[in-house]
Amino acid sequence: MSKNSNIRLIKIIADLAIFLEFTSEEQLDADIAVEMMEHMAAELQLLDAEDRQNIVRDFLVISAEYTGDKSEFVKELQESFGLI
């Protein structure tokens, strides 16, 4: 898979995580959001060490595409997902 494709996939993961984290409880059940975040983390943790390291790097790279709290949130996804 190309580097650009990897970055696009990481951005999709980040966008979904942002949606789950920042959507109000009136619009999205908090328990469902947490369950989905945990599921994403579990799947990402199954990747081999090199792939996890690439994802960590890519989260840092794409965090610059966001502003404020969302940028910080994306930077912290590596730890939230248990990749480091």
mmCIF file of C-alpha atoms in Angstrom:
data_model
loop_
_atom_site.group_PDB
_atom_site.id
_atom_site.type_symbol
_atom_site.label_atom_id
_atom_site.label_comp_id
_atom_site.label_asym_id
_atom_site.label_seq_id
_atom_site.Cartn_x
_atom_site.Cartn_y
_atom_site.Cartn_z
ATOM 1 C CA MET A 1 0.000 0.000 0.000
ATOM 2 C CA SER A 2 1.325 3.446 -0.833
ATOM 3 C CA LYS A 3 2.324 6.020 1.772
ATOM 4 C CA ASN A 4 -0.528 8.283 0.626
ATOM 5 C CA SER A 5 -3.033 5.448 1.069
ATOM 6 C CA ASN A 6 -1.738 4.788 4.573
ATOM 7 C CA ILE A 7 -2.099 8.445 5.513
ATOM 8 C CA ARG A 8 -5.662 8.519 4.132
ATOM 9 C CA LEU A 9 -6.583 5.422 6.174
ATOM 10 C CA ILE A 10 -5.072 6.917 9.326
ATOM 11 C CA LYS A 11 -7.040 10.126 8.695
ATOM 12 C CA ILE A 12 -10.243 8.072 8.403
ATOM 13 C CA ILE A 13 -9.476 6.435 11.762
ATOM 14 C CA ALA A 14 -8.735 9.839 13.307
ATOM 15 C CA ASP A 15 -11.924 11.359 11.884
ATOM 16 C CA LEU A 16 -14.010 8.490 13.264
ATOM 17 C CA ALA A 17 -12.320 8.810 16.669
ATOM 18 C CA ILE A 18 -12.994 12.565 16.652
ATOM 19 C CA PHE A 19 -16.637 11.920 15.804
ATOM 20 C CA LEU A 20 -16.959 9.415 18.654
ATOM 21 C CA GLU A 21 -15.205 11.691 21.143
ATOM 22 C CA PHE A 22 -16.689 15.075 20.273
ATOM 23 C CA THR A 23 -20.285 14.212 19.350
ATOM 24 C CA SER A 24 -22.707 15.179 22.109
ATOM 25 C CA GLU A 25 -24.440 12.526 24.199
ATOM 26 C CA GLU A 26 -27.763 13.759 22.821
ATOM 27 C CA GLN A 27 -26.666 12.665 19.341
ATOM 28 C CA LEU A 28 -24.609 9.568 20.180
ATOM 29 C CA ASP A 29 -24.854 7.172 23.108
ATOM 30 C CA ALA A 30 -21.660 7.528 25.157
ATOM 31 C CA ASP A 31 -21.448 3.798 25.903
ATOM 32 C CA ILE A 32 -21.588 2.960 22.205
ATOM 33 C CA ALA A 33 -18.881 5.544 21.470
ATOM 34 C CA VAL A 34 -16.593 4.072 24.134
ATOM 35 C CA GLU A 35 -17.257 0.548 22.899
ATOM 36 C CA MET A 36 -16.312 1.509 19.345
ATOM 37 C CA MET A 37 -13.117 3.278 20.490
ATOM 38 C CA GLU A 38 -12.153 0.160 22.447
ATOM 39 C CA HIS A 39 -12.851 -2.016 19.423
ATOM 40 C CA MET A 40 -10.686 0.171 17.178
ATOM 41 C CA ALA A 41 -7.891 0.081 19.774
ATOM 42 C CA ALA A 42 -8.058 -3.714 20.033
ATOM 43 C CA GLU A 43 -7.862 -4.142 16.257
ATOM 44 C CA LEU A 44 -4.959 -1.707 15.904
ATOM 45 C CA GLN A 45 -3.061 -3.435 18.708
ATOM 46 C CA LEU A 46 -3.150 -6.675 16.687
ATOM 47 C CA LEU A 47 -0.901 -5.123 14.027
ATOM 48 C CA ASP A 48 2.781 -5.968 14.030
ATOM 49 C CA ALA A 49 5.259 -3.633 15.724
ATOM 50 C CA GLU A 50 6.378 -1.940 12.499
ATOM 51 C CA ASP A 51 2.817 -1.166 11.415
ATOM 52 C CA ARG A 52 1.962 0.181 14.875
ATOM 53 C CA GLN A 53 5.052 2.410 14.767
ATOM 54 C CA ASN A 54 4.013 3.724 11.346
ATOM 55 C CA ILE A 55 0.527 4.501 12.655
ATOM 56 C CA VAL A 56 2.012 6.356 15.631
ATOM 57 C CA ARG A 57 4.089 8.463 13.247
ATOM 58 C CA ASP A 58 1.147 9.083 10.932
ATOM 59 C CA PHE A 59 -1.133 10.244 13.771
ATOM 60 C CA LEU A 60 1.492 12.851 14.620
ATOM 61 C CA VAL A 61 1.776 13.902 10.969
ATOM 62 C CA ILE A 62 -1.961 14.308 10.389
ATOM 63 C CA SER A 63 -2.564 16.067 13.713
ATOM 64 C CA ALA A 64 -1.349 19.227 11.959
ATOM 65 C CA GLU A 65 -4.451 19.064 9.733
ATOM 66 C CA TYR A 66 -6.667 19.716 12.765
ATOM 67 C CA THR A 67 -6.920 22.673 15.126
ATOM 68 C CA GLY A 68 -7.230 23.125 18.869
ATOM 69 C CA ASP A 69 -8.585 20.258 20.937
ATOM 70 C CA LYS A 70 -8.960 18.035 17.891
ATOM 71 C CA SER A 71 -5.275 18.374 16.998
ATOM 72 C CA GLU A 72 -4.255 17.444 20.545
ATOM 73 C CA PHE A 73 -6.735 14.568 20.553
ATOM 74 C CA VAL A 74 -5.238 13.121 17.360
ATOM 75 C CA LYS A 75 -1.701 13.448 18.780
ATOM 76 C CA GLU A 76 -2.837 11.462 21.815
ATOM 77 C CA LEU A 77 -4.551 8.691 19.826
ATOM 78 C CA GLN A 78 -1.318 6.706 19.750
ATOM 79 C CA GLU A 79 -1.493 6.385 23.532
ATOM 80 C CA SER A 80 -5.295 6.152 23.735
ATOM 81 C CA PHE A 81 -5.234 3.201 21.338
ATOM 82 C CA GLY A 82 -2.387 1.547 23.262
ATOM 83 C CA LEU A 83 0.062 1.722 20.365
ATOM 84 C CA ILE A 84 2.988 2.980 22.460
#
